[in-house]
Amino acid sequence: MREKIAVVGSGMAGLAAAWYLGDAHEVTVFEKHPGAGIMAHGVEAEAGRIDVPLRVIYPGYYPQLFALLREAGVRVEALDASLSFTDAGGRCFFRYANHGLGGKTLPMVSARALLNPDAWRIVRDLARFMWQVPGELAQGQLKGHSIGDYLSGKGYSPAFTEGFLIPCFAGINTVSNDHVRATPADVIAGYFSRGFLFSRVYRAVGGASAIASALSRRITHARFGESLQGVRRDGQGVVVQMQDGVEQRFDRVIFATQANQVSHLLHDIRADERAVLEGIRYDKVEVLMHRDPRLAPAQRATWSPVNYMLSDKHDRPMITIWVNALIPSHASTPEPVFQTLNPQIVPDESLVLQRTTLERPIVDAHSGERLAHLDALHAEPGRRVFFCGSYAANGIPLLESATASAKAIARRVGDQLR
């Protein structure tokens, strides 16, 4: 049976939902931005559009996304995502380079760098972590522990904990250090055990624009630049009311927005739906596009594609991505272009290209319970309203969980119709 399905939002989850459902149903996508939401904050530069935020992926942790991109004909390209770590005094205390070996990489720390005691402790504890954690994860020994408590209890050094792992995941999930410390240990271990450090990282060739263009092929009606007054269920389906008051009825509606935006749009939201969705917390992150090298490491010789700058005065690292070094198409641009998360230095305003504030879902000890409740809601017979997004699947809230949650909704719809 061919249904009329509305998807609200066109980030990764909304586009994936439209793709998975669009071959069998009439799919209308509503998006408040003038184009697909996944590319809403990008910046035009000399060598092409730069995504905000930049998105890199690797096969071990993003299997469903890679499968979707292959199916949609989106090409990917390998990147060099080498890292540097600098302290508040401007000292680069740890840095490694990635050497590609087919589909793998070998992170290399120079012998000279290992003369630094902090670097040696990081390498020693990282080797221990990579060796022990996969087995502990498989045996369920990490359940019920936060990563902060786990690292403390196992005696990992402050150099590794506070100088590498915590800031690393503050960057990957773009949340504060405290939120990382409270993240369940099995979530962090799951990311590490699927090839982090030893798998090549990739991006879609053309970035978010290429993903949006490919996945939009299965959208029947794209209503970009369309804000909604609200959504409500009735006995015949789900009614979507546009900003001008015009109403349209659908068989089902999929909310692919942030969880904290649903209650403003779903006018007849139930108490149990509200409890699940409003229980998902968000953290804010500022993203600065600019050309100011003062937000990069002080020593130009230590610049890497991704640079972490740590300070005890701030609750999260400042992370400056050297776009020219990360994205191949920007390598020949003469002037440096940077994307900085959590800027902690006031930039030269003449060198600022764009400021953006984003919200990121927080994973905590209760996330698994909330996801189980969400799954129970979706399993209700005759359900017509669904919720998907990076927050709505297990793991770190990234493009993979957004894709996985959309695919799960498409499967639910198919099961109900059968």
Short mmCIF file of C-alpha atoms in Angstrom, two decimals:
data_model
loop_
_atom_site.label_atom_id
_atom_site.label_comp_id
_atom_site.label_asym_id
_atom_site.label_seq_id
_atom_site.Cartn_x
_atom_site.Cartn_y
_atom_site.Cartn_z
CA MET A 1 0.00 0.00 0.00
CA ARG A 2 1.44 3.36 -1.05
CA GLU A 3 1.10 5.92 1.74
CA LYS A 4 1.51 9.67 2.04
CA ILE A 5 4.32 10.26 4.52
CA ALA A 6 5.63 13.59 5.80
CA VAL A 7 9.18 13.96 7.07
CA VAL A 8 9.83 17.05 9.20
CA GLY A 9 13.48 18.03 8.92
CA SER A 10 16.14 17.20 6.36
CA GLY A 11 19.32 16.60 8.27
CA MET A 12 20.94 13.19 7.91
CA ALA A 13 18.03 11.39 9.59
CA GLY A 14 15.34 13.11 7.52
CA LEU A 15 17.13 12.54 4.23
CA ALA A 16 17.81 8.90 5.12
CA ALA A 17 14.16 8.35 6.08
CA ALA A 18 13.05 9.88 2.78
CA TRP A 19 15.44 7.60 0.89
CA TYR A 20 14.41 4.41 2.65
CA LEU A 21 10.68 5.13 2.27
CA GLY A 22 10.64 7.08 -0.98
CA ASP A 23 10.82 4.12 -3.33
CA ALA A 24 7.49 2.75 -2.06
CA HIS A 25 5.63 5.82 -0.75
CA GLU A 26 4.83 9.43 -1.55
CA VAL A 27 7.22 11.35 0.70
CA THR A 28 6.97 15.07 1.43
CA VAL A 29 9.86 16.68 3.29
CA PHE A 30 9.32 19.90 5.25
CA GLU A 31 12.38 21.99 6.05
CA LYS A 32 12.51 25.50 7.51
CA HIS A 33 15.85 26.29 5.84
CA PRO A 34 15.93 27.25 2.15
CA GLY A 35 17.81 24.05 1.33
CA ALA A 36 18.37 20.66 2.93
CA GLY A 37 19.03 20.96 6.65
CA ILE A 38 22.21 18.90 6.49
CA MET A 39 23.90 21.72 4.56
CA ALA A 40 22.22 24.66 6.31
CA HIS A 41 25.34 26.09 7.97
CA GLY A 42 27.97 25.56 5.28
CA VAL A 43 30.27 28.33 4.08
CA GLU A 44 31.27 29.11 0.51
CA ALA A 45 35.05 29.37 0.05
CA GLU A 46 37.47 29.70 -2.85
CA ALA A 47 37.82 25.95 -3.38
CA GLY A 48 34.17 25.09 -2.72
CA ARG A 49 31.65 24.80 0.06
CA ILE A 50 32.87 23.87 3.55
CA ASP A 51 30.46 21.98 5.79
CA VAL A 52 29.68 23.30 9.25
CA PRO A 53 30.34 21.18 11.13
CA LEU A 54 32.82 19.16 9.10
CA ARG A 55 31.88 15.48 9.00
CA VAL A 56 34.38 12.64 8.78
CA ILE A 57 33.46 8.97 8.94
CA TYR A 58 35.16 5.59 9.07
CA PRO A 59 33.75 2.19 8.00
CA GLY A 60 33.98 0.40 11.34
CA TYR A 61 31.65 2.79 13.16
CA TYR A 62 29.51 3.94 10.24
CA PRO A 63 28.49 0.73 8.39
CA GLN A 64 24.89 1.74 7.68
CA LEU A 65 25.91 5.20 6.49
CA PHE A 66 28.55 3.77 4.15
CA ALA A 67 25.97 1.32 2.78
CA LEU A 68 23.49 4.16 2.23
CA LEU A 69 26.07 6.32 0.46
CA ARG A 70 27.03 3.42 -1.82
CA GLU A 71 23.38 2.72 -2.61
CA ALA A 72 22.76 6.38 -3.43
CA GLY A 73 25.91 6.67 -5.54
CA VAL A 74 27.79 9.10 -3.27
CA ARG A 75 31.56 8.77 -3.61
CA VAL A 76 33.87 9.09 -0.62
CA GLU A 77 37.49 10.19 -0.37
CA ALA A 78 40.17 9.35 2.17
CA LEU A 79 41.43 12.10 4.47
CA ASP A 80 44.44 12.68 6.68
CA ALA A 81 42.98 13.33 10.13
CA SER A 82 46.24 13.48 12.09
CA LEU A 83 45.95 15.11 15.52
CA SER A 84 47.98 17.47 17.68
CA PHE A 85 47.48 18.34 21.35
CA THR A 86 48.74 21.62 22.81
CA ASP A 87 48.59 22.82 26.41
CA ALA A 88 47.65 26.28 27.69
CA GLY A 89 51.25 27.44 27.45
CA GLY A 90 51.40 26.68 23.74
CA ARG A 91 53.49 23.50 24.18
CA CYS A 92 52.61 20.70 21.78
CA PHE A 93 52.84 17.69 24.11
CA PHE A 94 51.43 15.00 21.81
CA ARG A 95 51.11 14.66 18.06
CA TYR A 96 50.81 11.81 15.64
CA ALA A 97 50.74 11.43 11.87
CA ASN A 98 48.63 8.93 9.95
CA HIS A 99 50.33 6.73 7.37
CA GLY A 100 47.90 5.05 5.00
CA LEU A 101 48.14 1.32 4.34
CA GLY A 102 45.30 0.46 1.98
CA GLY A 103 42.10 0.87 3.95
CA LYS A 104 44.00 1.14 7.22
CA THR A 105 46.19 3.76 8.83
CA LEU A 106 49.16 3.46 11.12
CA PRO A 107 49.35 6.32 13.63
CA MET A 108 53.01 7.23 14.06
CA VAL A 109 54.49 9.18 16.96
CA SER A 110 58.05 10.33 16.36
CA ALA A 111 60.85 9.02 18.57
CA ARG A 112 61.68 12.59 19.52
CA ALA A 113 58.11 13.18 20.69
CA LEU A 114 58.32 10.15 22.96
CA LEU A 115 61.08 11.87 24.91
CA ASN A 116 58.25 13.96 26.35
CA PRO A 117 57.02 12.09 29.47
CA ASP A 118 53.38 13.06 28.82
CA ALA A 119 53.53 11.70 25.27
CA TRP A 120 55.06 8.47 26.52
CA ARG A 121 52.31 8.05 29.12
CA ILE A 122 49.64 8.68 26.48
CA VAL A 123 51.11 6.06 24.14
CA ARG A 124 51.55 3.54 26.97
CA ASP A 125 48.01 3.97 28.30
CA LEU A 126 46.49 4.11 24.84
CA ALA A 127 48.08 0.76 24.01
CA ARG A 128 46.72 -0.67 27.26
CA PHE A 129 43.25 0.78 26.60
CA MET A 130 43.14 -0.59 23.06
CA TRP A 131 44.28 -4.02 24.26
CA GLN A 132 41.97 -4.41 27.27
CA VAL A 133 38.77 -2.60 26.39
CA PRO A 134 37.46 -4.76 23.50
CA GLY A 135 37.45 -7.84 25.72
CA GLU A 136 35.86 -6.02 28.63
CA LEU A 137 33.24 -4.62 26.27
CA ALA A 138 32.43 -8.06 24.84
CA GLN A 139 32.10 -9.55 28.33
CA GLY A 140 29.78 -6.78 29.54
CA GLN A 141 32.23 -5.61 32.19
CA LEU A 142 31.79 -1.94 31.27
CA LYS A 143 28.04 -1.82 31.88
CA GLY A 144 27.01 0.60 34.59
CA HIS A 145 30.29 2.53 34.56
CA SER A 146 30.93 6.01 33.22
CA ILE A 147 34.13 6.43 31.25
CA GLY A 148 35.40 8.84 33.90
CA ASP A 149 34.89 6.34 36.72
CA TYR A 150 36.30 3.50 34.63
CA LEU A 151 39.52 5.35 33.81
CA SER A 152 39.98 6.47 37.40
CA GLY A 153 39.30 3.02 38.80
CA LYS A 154 41.74 1.37 36.41
CA GLY A 155 44.52 3.80 37.25
CA TYR A 156 45.00 5.44 33.88
CA SER A 157 47.33 8.43 33.95
CA PRO A 158 46.04 12.02 33.92
CA ALA A 159 48.15 12.57 30.80
CA PHE A 160 46.09 9.97 28.92
CA THR A 161 42.73 10.70 30.55
CA GLU A 162 42.73 14.50 30.58
CA GLY A 163 45.31 15.10 27.88
CA PHE A 164 43.98 12.71 25.23
CA LEU A 165 40.86 10.60 25.67
CA ILE A 166 38.46 13.07 27.32
CA PRO A 167 39.28 15.95 24.94
CA CYS A 168 39.18 13.57 21.97
CA PHE A 169 35.59 12.67 22.69
CA ALA A 170 34.70 16.23 23.61
CA GLY A 171 35.58 16.85 19.97
CA ILE A 172 33.97 13.76 18.45
CA ASN A 173 30.66 14.33 20.25
CA THR A 174 31.20 18.12 20.55
CA VAL A 175 30.16 18.34 24.20
CA SER A 176 31.91 19.44 27.40
CA ASN A 177 34.60 17.44 29.17
CA ASP A 178 32.22 16.76 32.07
CA HIS A 179 29.61 15.32 29.72
CA VAL A 180 32.27 13.04 28.25
CA ARG A 181 33.32 11.85 31.71
CA ALA A 182 29.68 10.93 32.43
CA THR A 183 29.29 9.02 29.15
CA PRO A 184 28.80 5.26 29.64
CA ALA A 185 32.13 3.50 29.25
CA ASP A 186 30.71 0.97 26.81
CA VAL A 187 29.69 3.77 24.43
CA ILE A 188 33.24 5.16 24.30
CA ALA A 189 34.71 1.66 24.09
CA GLY A 190 32.38 0.82 21.21
CA TYR A 191 33.80 3.69 19.20
CA PHE A 192 37.40 2.75 19.94
CA SER A 193 36.97 -0.97 19.31
CA ARG A 194 35.65 -0.53 15.77
CA GLY A 195 38.85 0.74 14.25
CA PHE A 196 39.40 4.22 15.66
CA LEU A 197 43.05 5.23 15.10
CA PHE A 198 43.68 2.32 12.71
CA SER A 199 40.97 2.86 10.11
CA ARG A 200 41.21 5.43 7.35
CA VAL A 201 38.73 8.26 7.71
CA TYR A 202 36.65 9.52 4.82
CA ARG A 203 34.24 12.22 3.77
CA ALA A 204 31.64 12.37 1.04
CA VAL A 205 33.15 13.94 -2.07
CA GLY A 206 31.32 17.25 -2.26
CA GLY A 207 30.36 17.04 1.42
CA ALA A 208 26.84 17.50 2.71
CA SER A 209 25.69 19.02 -0.58
CA ALA A 210 26.48 15.78 -2.40
CA ILE A 211 24.67 13.71 0.23
CA ALA A 212 21.61 15.97 0.08
CA SER A 213 21.52 15.94 -3.71
CA ALA A 214 21.72 12.15 -3.91
CA LEU A 215 19.24 11.31 -1.17
CA SER A 216 16.74 13.92 -2.36
CA ARG A 217 16.12 11.88 -5.51
CA ARG A 218 13.51 9.83 -3.64
CA ILE A 219 11.68 12.84 -2.18
CA THR A 220 8.35 13.27 -3.94
CA HIS A 221 7.74 16.83 -2.71
CA ALA A 222 10.52 18.96 -1.18
CA ARG A 223 9.04 21.85 0.80
CA PHE A 224 12.22 23.75 1.63
CA GLY A 225 11.87 27.13 3.32
CA GLU A 226 8.59 25.93 4.86
CA SER A 227 8.08 26.53 8.58
CA LEU A 228 5.22 24.69 10.22
CA GLN A 229 2.63 25.93 12.68
CA GLY A 230 2.09 22.47 14.03
CA VAL A 231 1.19 18.82 13.65
CA ARG A 232 -1.72 16.92 15.19
CA ARG A 233 -3.24 13.48 14.91
CA ASP A 234 -6.87 12.86 14.05
CA GLY A 235 -8.96 9.81 13.30
CA GLN A 236 -7.94 9.72 9.65
CA GLY A 237 -4.20 10.31 9.89
CA VAL A 238 -1.91 13.18 10.83
CA VAL A 239 -2.57 16.81 9.91
CA VAL A 240 0.33 19.14 9.12
CA GLN A 241 -0.44 22.86 9.27
CA MET A 242 1.81 25.18 7.29
CA GLN A 243 2.78 28.69 8.35
CA ASP A 244 0.06 30.22 6.15
CA GLY A 245 -2.59 28.07 7.84
CA VAL A 246 -3.03 25.62 4.97
CA GLU A 247 -3.44 22.06 6.22
CA GLN A 248 -2.45 18.78 4.63
CA ARG A 249 -3.25 15.28 5.87
CA PHE A 250 -0.74 12.44 5.79
CA ASP A 251 -0.92 8.77 6.72
CA ARG A 252 2.20 9.14 8.85
CA VAL A 253 4.60 11.84 10.02
CA ILE A 254 8.25 11.30 10.90
CA PHE A 255 9.91 13.94 13.05
CA ALA A 256 13.57 14.14 12.03
CA THR A 257 14.25 17.23 14.12
CA GLN A 258 16.14 17.54 17.38
CA ALA A 259 14.30 15.82 20.21
CA ASN A 260 13.91 19.11 22.07
CA GLN A 261 12.02 20.66 19.15
CA VAL A 262 9.22 18.12 18.82
CA SER A 263 6.96 19.32 21.63
CA HIS A 264 6.72 22.77 20.00
CA LEU A 265 5.42 21.22 16.79
CA LEU A 266 3.39 18.17 17.87
CA HIS A 267 0.35 19.85 19.41
CA ASP A 268 -1.20 16.67 20.78
CA ILE A 269 2.01 15.21 22.14
CA ARG A 270 1.31 12.57 24.78
CA ALA A 271 2.83 12.65 28.24
CA ASP A 272 4.91 9.52 27.60
CA GLU A 273 6.21 10.93 24.31
CA ARG A 274 7.10 14.21 25.98
CA ALA A 275 8.89 12.45 28.84
CA VAL A 276 11.15 10.53 26.47
CA LEU A 277 11.93 13.38 24.09
CA GLU A 278 12.39 16.12 26.67
CA GLY A 279 14.56 13.78 28.72
CA ILE A 280 17.21 14.01 26.00
CA ARG A 281 19.55 16.84 26.95
CA TYR A 282 21.62 18.99 24.63
CA ASP A 283 24.88 20.89 24.91
CA LYS A 284 25.73 23.98 22.88
CA VAL A 285 28.83 24.29 20.72
CA GLU A 286 30.08 27.38 18.93
CA VAL A 287 31.66 26.82 15.52
CA LEU A 288 33.78 29.58 13.99
CA MET A 289 34.84 29.66 10.33
CA HIS A 290 37.80 31.99 9.93
CA ARG A 291 41.32 32.68 8.66
CA ASP A 292 42.92 33.78 11.95
CA PRO A 293 46.02 31.64 12.69
CA ARG A 294 46.03 32.79 16.34
CA LEU A 295 43.35 30.14 16.96
CA ALA A 296 45.73 27.45 15.70
CA PRO A 297 48.74 26.14 17.65
CA ALA A 298 51.32 28.84 18.29
CA GLN A 299 54.08 26.88 16.55
CA ARG A 300 53.27 26.54 12.85
CA ALA A 301 55.50 23.46 12.64
CA THR A 302 53.08 21.56 14.90
CA TRP A 303 49.94 22.29 12.89
CA SER A 304 48.01 19.12 12.07
CA PRO A 305 44.73 18.71 10.19
CA VAL A 306 42.99 18.57 13.61
CA ASN A 307 44.44 20.49 16.57
CA TYR A 308 43.30 20.22 20.19
CA MET A 309 44.21 23.11 22.50
CA LEU A 310 43.61 22.43 26.18
CA SER A 311 43.22 24.81 29.11
CA ASP A 312 42.23 24.29 32.74
CA LYS A 313 40.26 27.55 32.52
CA HIS A 314 37.70 26.04 30.13
CA ASP A 315 35.34 23.09 30.41
CA ARG A 316 36.10 21.85 26.89
CA PRO A 317 38.97 21.94 24.41
CA MET A 318 39.34 24.47 21.64
CA ILE A 319 39.61 22.42 18.46
CA THR A 320 40.89 24.03 15.29
CA ILE A 321 40.59 22.11 12.04
CA TRP A 322 43.02 23.23 9.36
CA VAL A 323 40.69 22.84 6.41
CA ASN A 324 43.45 23.13 3.80
CA ALA A 325 45.19 20.09 5.29
CA LEU A 326 42.06 18.02 5.90
CA ILE A 327 40.05 18.40 2.68
CA PRO A 328 41.97 17.58 -0.52
CA SER A 329 40.08 20.08 -2.69
CA HIS A 330 41.20 22.94 -0.42
CA ALA A 331 44.88 21.94 -0.28
CA SER A 332 45.96 24.42 -2.95
CA THR A 333 44.19 27.42 -1.39
CA PRO A 334 47.01 29.90 -0.62
CA GLU A 335 45.54 31.36 2.58
CA PRO A 336 44.76 29.07 5.53
CA VAL A 337 41.10 28.38 6.30
CA PHE A 338 40.10 27.13 9.75
CA GLN A 339 37.06 25.73 11.47
CA THR A 340 37.30 26.18 15.24
CA LEU A 341 35.00 24.55 17.76
CA ASN A 342 34.70 26.27 21.14
CA PRO A 343 36.87 29.30 20.27
CA GLN A 344 38.64 30.56 23.40
CA ILE A 345 40.57 33.40 21.77
CA VAL A 346 38.84 36.48 20.41
CA PRO A 347 39.47 36.38 16.65
CA ASP A 348 40.31 39.23 14.33
CA GLU A 349 36.83 40.14 13.09
CA SER A 350 38.17 40.94 9.63
CA LEU A 351 39.19 37.27 9.33
CA VAL A 352 35.89 35.76 10.52
CA LEU A 353 33.80 34.06 7.83
CA GLN A 354 30.88 32.81 9.94
CA ARG A 355 29.77 32.08 13.50
CA THR A 356 27.34 29.25 14.20
CA THR A 357 25.93 27.86 17.44
CA LEU A 358 24.78 24.25 17.30
CA GLU A 359 23.19 21.89 19.82
CA ARG A 360 24.46 18.34 20.33
CA PRO A 361 22.70 15.45 22.13
CA ILE A 362 24.28 14.30 25.39
CA VAL A 363 24.74 10.61 26.13
CA ASP A 364 24.44 9.72 29.80
CA ALA A 365 23.65 6.83 32.14
CA HIS A 366 19.93 7.01 31.29
CA SER A 367 20.24 7.16 27.50
CA GLY A 368 19.75 3.42 27.04
CA GLU A 369 16.57 3.49 29.10
CA ARG A 370 15.18 6.40 27.09
CA LEU A 371 15.93 4.63 23.81
CA ALA A 372 14.13 1.52 25.05
CA HIS A 373 11.07 3.64 25.86
CA LEU A 374 11.26 5.29 22.44
CA ASP A 375 11.41 1.89 20.77
CA ALA A 376 8.36 0.79 22.76
CA LEU A 377 6.45 3.84 21.53
CA HIS A 378 7.35 3.06 17.93
CA ALA A 379 6.20 -0.54 18.38
CA GLU A 380 2.64 0.48 19.25
CA PRO A 381 0.10 -0.98 16.79
CA GLY A 382 -1.28 1.63 14.44
CA ARG A 383 1.29 4.28 15.36
CA ARG A 384 1.34 7.16 12.91
CA VAL A 385 3.95 9.53 14.41
CA PHE A 386 7.62 8.54 14.68
CA PHE A 387 10.83 10.19 15.89
CA CYS A 388 14.33 9.78 14.50
CA GLY A 389 17.66 11.54 14.68
CA SER A 390 21.20 11.10 15.91
CA TYR A 391 19.81 10.89 19.46
CA ALA A 392 17.49 7.98 18.60
CA ALA A 393 19.93 5.07 18.27
CA ASN A 394 22.62 3.54 20.44
CA GLY A 395 26.14 4.93 20.43
CA ILE A 396 27.58 8.39 20.02
CA PRO A 397 25.05 10.72 18.35
CA LEU A 398 26.61 11.03 14.90
CA LEU A 399 25.62 10.51 11.25
CA GLU A 400 25.57 6.74 11.78
CA SER A 401 22.99 6.83 14.57
CA ALA A 402 20.90 9.27 12.53
CA THR A 403 20.97 6.83 9.60
CA ALA A 404 20.30 3.81 11.80
CA SER A 405 17.30 5.44 13.47
CA ALA A 406 15.81 6.40 10.10
CA LYS A 407 16.27 2.88 8.78
CA ALA A 408 14.59 1.46 11.88
CA ILE A 409 11.57 3.72 11.32
CA ALA A 410 11.32 2.66 7.68
CA ARG A 411 11.35 -0.96 8.83
CA ARG A 412 8.61 -0.24 11.39
CA VAL A 413 6.41 1.34 8.73
CA GLY A 414 6.94 -1.63 6.44
CA ASP A 415 6.13 -4.10 9.21
CA GLN A 416 2.91 -2.27 10.09
CA LEU A 417 1.74 -2.24 6.49
CA ARG A 418 2.44 -5.96 6.12
#
